[in-house]
CSV table of C-alpha atoms in Angstrom, one decimal:
chain,number,residue,atom,x,y,z
A,79,MET,CA,63.9,49.7,-95.3
A,80,SER,CA,60.3,48.7,-94.7
A,81,THR,CA,58.4,50.0,-91.7
A,82,THR,CA,56.6,47.6,-89.5
A,83,MET,CA,52.9,48.4,-89.2
A,84,VAL,CA,50.9,47.6,-86.1
A,85,SER,CA,47.1,47.3,-86.5
A,86,VAL,CA,44.8,48.2,-83.6
A,87,THR,CA,41.0,48.4,-83.2
A,88,VAL,CA,39.6,51.7,-82.0
A,89,ILE,CA,36.1,51.5,-80.5
A,90,ASP,CA,34.2,54.8,-80.2
A,91,SER,CA,30.6,56.0,-80.3
A,92,ASP,CA,30.4,55.3,-84.1
A,93,GLY,CA,31.5,51.7,-83.8
A,94,ALA,CA,34.8,49.7,-84.2
A,95,SER,CA,37.5,50.7,-86.7
A,96,ASP,CA,40.7,48.8,-87.7
A,97,ILE,CA,43.6,51.2,-88.0
A,98,ALA,CA,47.2,50.4,-89.0
A,99,ALA,CA,50.1,52.7,-87.8
A,100,PRO,CA,53.9,52.5,-87.8
A,101,ALA,CA,55.4,50.7,-84.8
A,102,GLY,CA,56.6,53.2,-82.2
A,103,THR,CA,53.7,55.5,-82.7
A,104,THR,CA,52.2,56.7,-79.5
A,105,VAL,CA,48.5,56.5,-78.7
A,106,ALA,CA,48.4,60.3,-78.6
A,107,GLY,CA,50.0,60.5,-82.1
A,108,LEU,CA,47.4,58.0,-83.3
A,109,CYS,CA,44.6,60.1,-81.9
A,110,ALA,CA,46.1,63.2,-83.5
A,111,MET,CA,46.0,61.4,-86.9
A,112,LEU,CA,42.3,60.6,-86.2
A,113,ALA,CA,41.6,64.3,-85.3
A,114,ILE,CA,40.9,63.4,-81.7
A,115,ASP,CA,41.8,66.1,-79.1
A,116,LEU,CA,43.0,64.3,-76.0
A,117,THR,CA,43.3,67.6,-74.1
A,118,GLU,CA,39.5,67.7,-73.8
A,119,PRO,CA,38.7,66.7,-70.2
A,120,SER,CA,35.6,64.7,-71.4
A,121,VAL,CA,37.7,62.3,-73.6
A,122,ARG,CA,38.9,59.1,-71.9
A,123,LEU,CA,41.1,56.3,-73.3
A,124,SER,CA,41.0,52.8,-71.9
A,125,TYR,CA,41.8,49.2,-72.7
A,126,ALA,CA,39.2,46.7,-73.7
A,127,ASP,CA,38.7,45.6,-70.1
A,128,GLY,CA,38.2,49.2,-68.9
A,129,ARG,CA,41.6,49.9,-67.5
A,130,PRO,CA,42.8,53.5,-68.2
A,131,LEU,CA,45.2,53.9,-71.1
A,132,SER,CA,47.9,56.6,-71.2
A,133,GLY,CA,48.4,58.7,-74.3
A,134,GLY,CA,52.1,58.0,-74.1
A,135,ALA,CA,51.7,54.2,-74.7
A,136,VAL,CA,53.6,53.0,-77.7
A,137,LEU,CA,52.3,50.7,-80.4
A,138,GLY,CA,54.3,47.5,-80.8
A,139,ARG,CA,55.8,47.9,-77.3
A,140,ASP,CA,53.0,48.7,-74.8
A,141,LEU,CA,50.2,47.7,-77.2
A,142,ALA,CA,50.7,44.5,-79.3
A,143,ALA,CA,49.1,44.1,-82.7
A,144,GLY,CA,45.4,43.4,-82.5
A,145,SER,CA,44.9,45.4,-79.3
A,146,VAL,CA,41.7,47.2,-78.7
A,147,ILE,CA,41.5,50.9,-77.7
A,148,ALA,CA,38.2,52.1,-76.2
A,149,LEU,CA,37.5,55.8,-76.8
A,150,SER,CA,34.7,57.2,-74.7
A,151,SER,CA,33.4,60.6,-73.6
A,152,ARG,CA,32.3,61.5,-70.1
A,153,VAL,CA,29.6,63.7,-71.6
A,154,LEU,CA,28.3,60.8,-73.7
A,155,SER,CA,28.4,58.6,-70.6
A,156,ALA,CA,26.4,61.1,-68.6
A,157,GLN,CA,23.8,61.2,-71.4
A,158,GLN,CA,23.7,57.4,-71.4
A,159,VAL,CA,23.2,57.5,-67.6
A,160,ASN,CA,20.3,59.9,-68.0
A,161,GLU,CA,18.7,57.7,-70.7
A,162,ALA,CA,19.1,54.6,-68.5
A,163,SER,CA,17.5,56.5,-65.6
A,164,ALA,CA,14.6,57.5,-67.8
A,165,ARG,CA,14.2,53.9,-69.0
A,166,GLN,CA,14.0,52.8,-65.3
A,167,GLU,CA,11.3,55.2,-64.3
A,168,ASN,CA,8.7,52.5,-64.8
A,169,GLN,CA,10.7,50.2,-62.5
A,170,TRP,CA,10.8,52.9,-59.9
A,171,LEU,CA,7.0,53.2,-60.0
A,172,SER,CA,6.3,50.1,-58.0
A,173,PRO,CA,8.6,51.0,-55.1
A,174,VAL,CA,7.1,54.5,-55.0
A,175,LEU,CA,3.6,53.1,-54.8
A,176,ALA,CA,4.7,50.6,-52.2
A,177,LEU,CA,6.3,53.4,-50.1
A,178,VAL,CA,3.3,55.6,-50.4
A,179,GLY,CA,1.0,52.8,-49.3
A,180,PHE,CA,3.3,52.1,-46.4
A,181,SER,CA,3.1,55.8,-45.5
A,182,PHE,CA,-0.7,55.7,-45.5
A,183,LEU,CA,-0.6,52.6,-43.3
A,184,LEU,CA,1.6,54.4,-40.8
A,185,LEU,CA,-0.7,57.4,-40.9
A,186,ALA,CA,-3.7,55.3,-40.2
A,187,ALA,CA,-2.1,53.4,-37.3
A,188,ALA,CA,-0.8,56.7,-35.8
A,189,SER,CA,-4.2,58.3,-36.2
A,190,ALA,CA,-6.1,55.3,-34.6
A,191,LEU,CA,-3.8,54.7,-31.7
A,192,CYS,CA,-2.1,58.1,-31.1
A,193,LEU,CA,-4.3,61.0,-32.3
A,194,LEU,CA,-7.7,59.7,-31.4
A,195,PRO,CA,-6.8,58.8,-27.8
A,196,THR,CA,-5.3,62.2,-27.4
A,197,LEU,CA,-8.4,63.9,-28.7
A,198,GLY,CA,-10.5,61.7,-26.4
A,199,ASP,CA,-8.5,62.6,-23.4
A,200,ALA,CA,-8.9,66.3,-24.3
A,201,ALA,CA,-12.7,65.9,-24.7
A,202,LEU,CA,-13.2,64.1,-21.4
A,203,ARG,CA,-10.9,66.5,-19.5
A,204,GLU,CA,-13.4,69.3,-20.0
A,205,LEU,CA,-16.2,67.4,-18.3
A,206,THR,CA,-16.8,66.9,-14.7
A,207,TYR,CA,-17.8,63.3,-15.1
A,208,ALA,CA,-16.2,61.2,-17.8
A,209,GLU,CA,-19.3,59.1,-18.1
A,210,ASP,CA,-21.2,62.0,-19.6
A,211,GLY,CA,-18.7,62.3,-22.5
A,212,PRO,CA,-19.3,61.0,-26.1
A,213,ALA,CA,-18.9,57.3,-26.8
A,214,TRP,CA,-16.0,57.7,-29.2
A,215,ALA,CA,-14.1,59.7,-26.6
A,216,ARG,CA,-14.6,57.2,-23.9
A,217,ALA,CA,-13.6,54.3,-26.2
A,218,ALA,CA,-10.5,56.1,-27.5
A,219,SER,CA,-9.5,57.1,-24.0
A,220,SER,CA,-9.7,53.5,-22.8
A,221,ILE,CA,-6.8,52.5,-25.0
A,222,PRO,CA,-3.9,51.9,-22.6
A,223,VAL,CA,-1.0,54.3,-22.5
A,224,TRP,CA,1.5,51.5,-23.2
A,225,ALA,CA,-0.3,50.7,-26.5
A,226,ARG,CA,-0.1,54.4,-27.5
A,227,GLY,CA,3.6,54.6,-26.8
A,228,LEU,CA,4.4,51.3,-28.5
A,229,CYS,CA,2.4,52.3,-31.6
A,230,ALA,CA,4.3,55.6,-31.7
A,231,LEU,CA,7.7,53.9,-31.5
A,232,VAL,CA,6.8,51.3,-34.2
A,233,CYS,CA,5.5,54.0,-36.5
A,234,MET,CA,8.5,56.2,-35.9
A,235,ILE,CA,10.9,53.3,-36.6
A,236,GLY,CA,8.9,52.4,-39.7
A,237,ALA,CA,9.1,56.0,-41.0
A,238,THR,CA,12.8,56.5,-40.4
A,239,THR,CA,14.1,53.2,-41.6
A,240,PRO,CA,13.6,53.9,-45.4
A,241,LEU,CA,15.4,57.2,-45.0
A,242,PHE,CA,18.6,55.5,-43.6
A,243,ARG,CA,18.4,52.3,-45.5
A,244,SER,CA,17.6,53.3,-49.0
A,245,ARG,CA,19.6,55.9,-51.0
A,246,ARG,CA,16.8,56.1,-53.6
A,247,VAL,CA,14.3,57.1,-50.9
A,248,ARG,CA,16.7,59.8,-49.6
A,249,SER,CA,17.3,61.1,-53.1
A,250,HIS,CA,13.5,61.6,-53.7
A,251,PRO,CA,12.7,65.2,-52.7
A,252,ILE,CA,9.2,64.6,-51.5
A,253,MET,CA,10.2,61.8,-49.2
A,254,LEU,CA,12.5,64.1,-47.2
A,255,LEU,CA,9.3,66.1,-46.3
A,256,LEU,CA,6.8,63.2,-46.0
A,257,LEU,CA,8.7,60.7,-43.9
A,258,PRO,CA,9.9,63.2,-41.2
A,259,ALA,CA,6.3,64.5,-41.1
A,260,LEU,CA,5.1,60.9,-40.4
A,261,VAL,CA,7.7,60.7,-37.7
A,262,GLY,CA,6.4,63.9,-36.0
A,263,TYR,CA,2.8,62.7,-36.4
A,264,SER,CA,3.6,59.4,-34.8
A,265,MET,CA,5.3,61.1,-31.8
A,266,ILE,CA,1.9,62.4,-30.7
A,267,GLY,CA,1.4,59.0,-29.0
A,268,LEU,CA,4.3,59.8,-26.7
A,269,VAL,CA,2.9,63.1,-25.5
A,270,PRO,CA,0.4,61.6,-22.9
A,271,LEU,CA,3.3,59.5,-21.5
A,272,ALA,CA,4.9,62.7,-20.3
A,273,GLY,CA,1.8,63.9,-18.4
A,274,ILE,CA,1.5,67.2,-20.3
A,275,HIS,CA,-1.5,68.7,-21.9
A,276,ALA,CA,-1.5,67.0,-25.3
A,277,LEU,CA,-3.3,69.5,-27.5
A,278,SER,CA,-0.9,72.3,-26.7
A,279,VAL,CA,2.3,70.3,-26.8
A,280,ALA,CA,1.6,67.8,-29.6
A,281,PRO,CA,2.3,70.2,-32.5
A,282,VAL,CA,5.6,71.3,-30.9
A,283,VAL,CA,6.7,67.7,-30.4
A,284,GLY,CA,5.8,66.8,-33.9
A,285,VAL,CA,7.7,69.5,-35.7
A,286,TRP,CA,10.8,69.2,-33.4
A,287,SER,CA,10.8,65.4,-34.0
A,288,ALA,CA,10.7,66.0,-37.8
A,289,LEU,CA,13.5,68.5,-37.5
A,290,ILE,CA,15.7,66.1,-35.5
A,291,VAL,CA,15.1,63.3,-38.0
A,292,THR,CA,16.0,65.6,-40.9
A,293,LEU,CA,19.2,66.7,-39.1
A,294,ALA,CA,20.1,63.1,-38.5
A,295,VAL,CA,19.6,62.2,-42.2
A,296,ALA,CA,21.7,65.1,-43.2
A,297,SER,CA,24.6,64.4,-40.8
A,298,LEU,CA,24.7,60.6,-41.1
A,299,THR,CA,23.9,60.0,-44.8
A,300,GLY,CA,24.9,63.3,-46.5
A,301,ALA,CA,21.8,63.4,-48.6
A,302,PRO,CA,22.1,66.3,-51.1
A,303,SER,CA,18.5,67.5,-50.5
A,304,ALA,CA,18.7,67.2,-46.7
A,305,LEU,CA,19.9,70.8,-46.3
A,306,SER,CA,16.8,72.2,-48.1
A,307,ALA,CA,14.6,69.9,-45.9
A,308,ILE,CA,16.4,71.3,-42.8
A,309,ILE,CA,15.5,74.9,-43.9
A,310,ALA,CA,11.9,73.9,-44.4
A,311,TRP,CA,11.5,72.1,-41.1
A,312,GLY,CA,13.5,74.7,-39.3
A,313,ALA,CA,11.1,77.4,-40.4
A,314,ALA,CA,8.1,75.3,-39.5
A,315,THR,CA,9.5,74.5,-36.1
A,316,LEU,CA,10.1,78.2,-35.4
A,317,LEU,CA,6.5,79.2,-36.4
A,318,VAL,CA,4.8,76.4,-34.4
A,319,THR,CA,6.9,77.1,-31.3
A,320,ILE,CA,6.1,80.8,-31.5
A,321,HIS,CA,2.4,80.0,-31.9
A,322,VAL,CA,2.3,77.6,-28.9
A,323,TYR,CA,4.6,79.4,-26.4
A,324,PRO,CA,2.4,81.4,-24.0
A,325,LEU,CA,4.7,84.4,-24.0
A,326,PHE,CA,4.0,84.9,-27.8
A,327,ALA,CA,0.3,84.3,-27.6
A,328,LEU,CA,-0.5,87.6,-29.2
A,329,ILE,CA,1.5,86.8,-32.3
A,330,ASP,CA,-0.3,85.4,-35.4
A,331,ILE,CA,1.9,83.1,-37.4
A,332,ALA,CA,-0.2,83.1,-40.6
A,333,PRO,CA,1.3,86.4,-42.0
A,334,LEU,CA,4.8,85.2,-41.1
A,335,ALA,CA,4.1,81.8,-42.9
A,336,VAL,CA,3.1,83.7,-46.0
A,337,MET,CA,6.2,85.9,-45.9
A,338,ILE,CA,8.5,82.8,-45.4
A,339,GLY,CA,6.8,81.0,-48.3
A,340,VAL,CA,7.1,83.8,-50.7
A,341,LEU,CA,10.8,84.4,-49.7
A,342,LEU,CA,11.5,80.7,-50.2
A,343,PHE,CA,10.1,80.9,-53.7
A,344,LEU,CA,12.4,83.8,-54.4
A,345,MET,CA,15.5,82.3,-52.9
A,346,SER,CA,15.1,78.7,-53.9
A,347,PRO,CA,17.4,79.0,-57.0
A,348,ARG,CA,20.2,80.5,-54.9
A,349,LEU,CA,19.7,78.0,-52.0
A,350,ALA,CA,19.5,75.0,-54.3
A,351,LEU,CA,22.8,75.6,-56.3
A,352,ARG,CA,25.8,75.0,-54.1
A,353,VAL,CA,29.2,75.3,-55.7
A,354,PRO,CA,32.4,75.3,-53.4
A,355,ASP,CA,34.4,78.5,-53.3
A,356,ASN,CA,37.6,76.8,-54.5
A,357,GLN,CA,35.7,75.7,-57.6
A,358,LEU,CA,34.9,79.3,-58.5
A,359,ILE,CA,38.3,80.9,-57.6
A,360,ASP,CA,41.7,79.2,-58.1
A,361,SER,CA,43.0,80.1,-54.6
A,362,ALA,CA,46.1,78.0,-55.1
A,363,SER,CA,47.3,80.1,-58.0
A,364,LEU,CA,46.1,83.5,-56.7
A,365,GLN,CA,47.4,83.3,-53.1
A,366,THR,CA,51.0,84.3,-52.8
A,367,ILE,CA,51.4,85.0,-49.1
A,368,ALA,CA,49.7,82.8,-46.4
A,369,SER,CA,47.4,84.7,-44.0
A,370,ARG,CA,48.8,82.8,-41.0
A,371,ILE,CA,51.9,80.6,-40.3
A,372,ARG,CA,50.4,77.2,-40.3
A,373,GLN,CA,47.7,77.6,-43.0
A,374,PRO,CA,46.9,74.4,-44.9
A,375,PRO,CA,47.7,74.6,-48.6
A,376,ALA,CA,44.8,75.8,-50.8
A,377,SER,CA,43.4,73.1,-53.0
A,378,ALA,CA,43.2,73.7,-56.8
A,379,PRO,CA,39.8,73.5,-58.4
A,380,SER,CA,38.9,70.0,-59.7
A,381,THR,CA,38.5,69.3,-63.4
A,382,LEU,CA,35.0,70.0,-64.8
A,383,THR,CA,33.6,67.0,-66.5
A,384,GLY,CA,30.2,66.1,-67.9
A,385,GLU,CA,29.5,63.6,-65.2
A,386,ARG,CA,30.1,66.2,-62.5
A,387,ILE,CA,28.0,68.8,-64.2
A,388,VAL,CA,25.1,66.4,-64.5
A,389,THR,CA,25.5,65.4,-60.9
A,390,VAL,CA,25.4,69.0,-59.7
A,391,LEU,CA,22.4,69.8,-61.8
A,392,SER,CA,20.5,66.7,-60.5
A,393,TYR,CA,21.3,67.7,-56.9
A,394,THR,CA,20.2,71.3,-57.6
A,395,SER,CA,16.9,70.1,-59.1
A,396,ALA,CA,16.2,67.9,-56.0
A,397,ARG,CA,17.0,70.7,-53.5
A,398,ASN,CA,14.9,73.2,-55.6
A,399,THR,CA,11.9,70.8,-55.6
A,400,VAL,CA,12.1,70.5,-51.8
A,401,LEU,CA,12.2,74.2,-51.3
A,402,LEU,CA,9.3,74.8,-53.8
A,403,VAL,CA,7.1,72.3,-52.1
A,404,ALA,CA,7.8,73.6,-48.7
A,405,ALA,CA,7.2,77.2,-49.9
A,406,SER,CA,3.8,76.1,-51.3
A,407,LEU,CA,2.8,74.6,-48.0
A,408,PHE,CA,3.8,77.7,-46.1
A,409,VAL,CA,1.8,79.9,-48.4
A,410,LEU,CA,-1.3,77.7,-48.6
A,411,VAL,CA,-1.5,76.9,-44.9
A,412,GLY,CA,-1.0,80.4,-43.7
A,413,GLY,CA,-2.3,82.4,-46.7
A,414,ILE,CA,-5.7,80.9,-47.3
A,415,PRO,CA,-7.1,81.5,-43.8
A,416,LEU,CA,-5.6,85.0,-43.9
A,417,ALA,CA,-6.9,85.9,-47.3
A,418,HIS,CA,-10.4,84.6,-46.5
A,419,THR,CA,-10.8,86.7,-43.3
A,420,VAL,CA,-8.8,89.8,-44.2
A,421,THR,CA,-10.5,93.2,-44.5
A,422,PRO,CA,-8.9,96.7,-45.2
A,423,ALA,CA,-9.8,98.0,-41.7
A,424,MET,CA,-7.5,100.5,-40.0
A,425,SER,CA,-6.3,98.0,-37.4
A,426,THR,CA,-3.4,95.6,-36.8
A,427,GLY,CA,-3.7,91.8,-37.2
A,428,ARG,CA,-5.9,91.0,-40.2
A,429,GLY,CA,-6.8,94.6,-40.9
A,430,LEU,CA,-5.0,96.9,-43.3
A,431,PRO,CA,-1.5,95.3,-42.9
A,432,GLY,CA,-2.9,91.9,-43.6
A,433,PHE,CA,-4.8,93.2,-46.6
A,434,ILE,CA,-1.6,94.7,-48.0
A,435,LEU,CA,0.3,91.5,-47.3
A,436,VAL,CA,-2.2,89.4,-49.3
A,437,ILE,CA,-2.1,91.7,-52.3
A,438,ALA,CA,1.7,91.9,-52.2
A,439,ALA,CA,2.0,88.1,-51.9
A,440,ILE,CA,-0.3,87.4,-54.9
A,441,THR,CA,1.5,89.9,-57.0
A,442,ALA,CA,4.9,88.5,-56.1
A,443,LEU,CA,3.8,84.9,-56.7
A,444,LEU,CA,2.5,85.8,-60.1
A,445,THR,CA,5.8,87.5,-61.2
A,446,VAL,CA,8.2,84.9,-59.7
A,447,PRO,CA,7.9,82.2,-62.4
A,448,ARG,CA,9.3,84.4,-65.1
A,449,ALA,CA,12.9,83.7,-64.0
A,450,THR,CA,12.8,79.9,-63.7
A,451,ARG,CA,12.8,77.1,-66.2
A,452,SER,CA,11.7,74.2,-64.0
A,453,HIS,CA,8.1,73.0,-64.3
A,454,ALA,CA,7.5,73.1,-60.6
A,455,GLY,CA,9.0,76.6,-60.3
A,456,ARG,CA,6.5,77.8,-62.9
A,457,ILE,CA,3.4,75.9,-61.8
A,458,LEU,CA,3.5,76.0,-57.9
A,459,PRO,CA,3.8,79.8,-57.5
A,460,ARG,CA,0.9,80.4,-59.8
A,461,LEU,CA,-1.2,77.7,-58.1
A,462,CYS,CA,-0.5,79.4,-54.8
A,463,ALA,CA,-1.4,82.8,-56.2
A,464,ALA,CA,-4.6,81.4,-57.6
A,465,SER,CA,-5.6,79.8,-54.3
A,466,LEU,CA,-4.9,83.1,-52.4
A,467,ALA,CA,-6.9,85.1,-55.0
A,468,CYS,CA,-9.9,82.7,-54.7
A,469,ALA,CA,-9.8,82.8,-50.9
A,470,PHE,CA,-9.5,86.6,-51.1
A,471,LEU,CA,-12.3,87.1,-53.6
A,472,PHE,CA,-14.7,84.7,-51.8
A,473,GLY,CA,-13.6,86.0,-48.4
A,474,ALA,CA,-15.1,88.3,-45.8
A,475,TRP,CA,-14.2,91.6,-47.5
A,476,VAL,CA,-15.8,90.9,-50.9
A,477,GLN,CA,-18.7,89.1,-49.2
A,478,SER,CA,-19.5,92.3,-47.3
A,479,TRP,CA,-20.2,94.1,-50.7
A,480,SER,CA,-23.3,92.0,-51.3
A,481,GLY,CA,-25.4,93.7,-48.6
A,482,PRO,CA,-29.1,93.4,-49.2
A,483,VAL,CA,-28.7,93.0,-53.0
A,484,GLY,CA,-27.3,89.5,-52.9
A,485,LEU,CA,-24.8,89.8,-55.7
A,486,TYR,CA,-22.3,87.5,-53.9
A,487,PRO,CA,-20.8,85.3,-55.3
A,488,MET,CA,-21.3,86.8,-58.7
A,489,ILE,CA,-18.9,89.7,-57.9
A,490,PRO,CA,-15.8,87.5,-57.5
A,491,VAL,CA,-16.6,85.6,-60.6
A,492,ALA,CA,-17.0,88.8,-62.6
A,493,ILE,CA,-13.7,90.1,-61.2
A,494,LEU,CA,-11.8,86.9,-62.2
A,495,VAL,CA,-13.3,87.1,-65.7
A,496,LEU,CA,-12.4,90.7,-66.2
A,497,VAL,CA,-8.8,90.2,-64.9
A,498,GLY,CA,-8.3,87.2,-67.3
A,499,VAL,CA,-9.6,89.2,-70.3
A,500,ALA,CA,-7.4,92.2,-69.4
A,501,ILE,CA,-4.3,90.0,-69.1
A,502,ALA,CA,-5.0,88.2,-72.4
A,503,ALA,CA,-5.6,91.5,-74.2
A,504,TRP,CA,-2.5,93.1,-72.7
A,505,ALA,CA,-0.3,90.1,-73.7
A,506,ASN,CA,-1.6,90.1,-77.3
A,507,LEU,CA,-1.3,93.8,-77.9
A,508,TYR,CA,2.0,94.6,-76.3
A,509,VAL,CA,4.2,91.5,-75.9
A,510,SER,CA,3.7,90.2,-79.4
A,511,LYS,CA,4.6,93.6,-81.0
A,512,GLY,CA,8.1,94.0,-79.6
A,513,TYR,CA,7.3,95.5,-76.2
A,514,ALA,CA,8.5,92.4,-74.3
A,515,ALA,CA,11.4,94.4,-72.7
A,516,LEU,CA,9.2,97.2,-71.6
A,517,VAL,CA,6.7,94.7,-70.1
A,518,GLY,CA,9.5,92.9,-68.3
A,519,THR,CA,10.9,96.1,-66.9
A,520,ILE,CA,7.4,97.0,-65.6
A,521,LEU,CA,6.9,93.6,-64.0
A,522,ASP,CA,10.4,93.7,-62.4
A,523,ALA,CA,9.5,97.0,-60.8
A,524,VAL,CA,6.1,95.6,-59.6
A,525,GLN,CA,7.8,92.5,-58.2
A,526,ASN,CA,10.5,94.5,-56.4
A,527,PHE,CA,7.9,96.7,-54.8
A,528,SER,CA,5.8,93.7,-53.7
A,529,ILE,CA,8.9,92.0,-52.2
A,530,PHE,CA,9.9,95.3,-50.4
A,531,THR,CA,6.3,95.5,-49.0
A,532,LEU,CA,6.1,91.9,-47.7
A,533,PRO,CA,8.4,92.0,-44.6
A,534,PRO,CA,6.9,95.2,-42.9
A,535,ALA,CA,3.4,94.1,-43.7
A,536,ALA,CA,3.9,90.7,-42.3
A,537,VAL,CA,5.6,92.0,-39.1
A,538,VAL,CA,2.7,94.4,-38.4
A,539,ALA,CA,-0.1,92.0,-39.4
A,540,SER,CA,1.3,89.2,-37.2
A,541,GLY,CA,1.3,91.5,-34.2
A,542,LEU,CA,5.1,91.1,-33.8
A,543,PHE,CA,5.6,94.9,-33.9
A,544,SER,CA,2.9,95.4,-31.2
A,545,PHE,CA,4.5,92.7,-29.1
A,546,ALA,CA,8.0,94.3,-29.4
A,547,TRP,CA,6.5,97.7,-28.6
A,548,ARG,CA,4.8,96.4,-25.5
A,549,ALA,CA,7.9,94.6,-24.4
A,550,VAL,CA,10.0,97.8,-24.7
A,551,LEU,CA,7.4,99.9,-22.9
């Protein structure tokens, strides 16, 4: 008795193949003959039109002769998505340039109609007669209040609209820091409307406005990088509020900013990678007794696929970039003025604690990039360490060495050359000859000691310890 054969076409990554199998053979059996493991979660079967195909479908009954079976892999699909994204980078260049140009336009408008009138009012307020003030202050102060408020509202709407309207803008890490900063900068124009001293309140209004916008983006759009932006703007809001509030006038926020920046560099990998607990532990299979009577059933972990892994990695990279950029800004804004003026004097503030803080921060920033693979994670800490080192070597302490001899600035240059030669010689003599593990252990010990020194040095250098001591006494 002859067996009826059914021919089908199988399309996979290698192309199309015509295969004949006996009628009644299931699709799973056909795949087994072709050495295709359908138990792999990355393998997917579908009809020619994209509809999912079950492995239990029977040839000759569910699939007629000449049917097409599409065999695809989610891992391959994720790779194709990445390649398509890479091909579209040039198409993304024009929108990025347009958005950057739009941001500079908002910055210019807010500076002309919001910041300059505020500075003009502050300059004329110190004079007895406004007619004696400079011409630019009188011209800027003559801009009506309604024009300042209207410009502030227009710039604020223009900066927030791309965040809520475009998913591509929200997914770009830098835009989650730049556009809220433009919103806060634009809100300076609303400060005179409240009748408060502008120069003392404007920074607080700016950072709080940026934080509120970031919270709104995170809650309304669910942008994956918004949580990292909230951490960055929350830290900035805390520091600026402490600096402006009269009760904390004795506290210097520069050491605290350096400490926060270094800690963000260290914690950025942990804060960037977010995996749900039910994905790590199968609570549904481990839990035998409910902890309470009306406890909802525990959900089993979802299947790991290539697409989900690629998505998690892309979100992690975006969040990590936001944290690294924010950490760099904290270190540079607070660390460069501190390193330029610090001296090892036996005093608080920018004395010996500030001196120790700068040395510990430079050491920690130089050793942090050893444990990261991203380009930003390797470059930004070293750039911050180099900036702090230059500010420190060309600062007040090294400059005091010159005295009447006039060796400054040759001393910092000589120090930089000697340090570079010593590091190069050390790397060539020890690391290349099998002492990499020993060198790594030594660097780990140095990094841990620097990190352990940072918090107490920052607390004492900022005056926070003196403030708490006086408050208690």
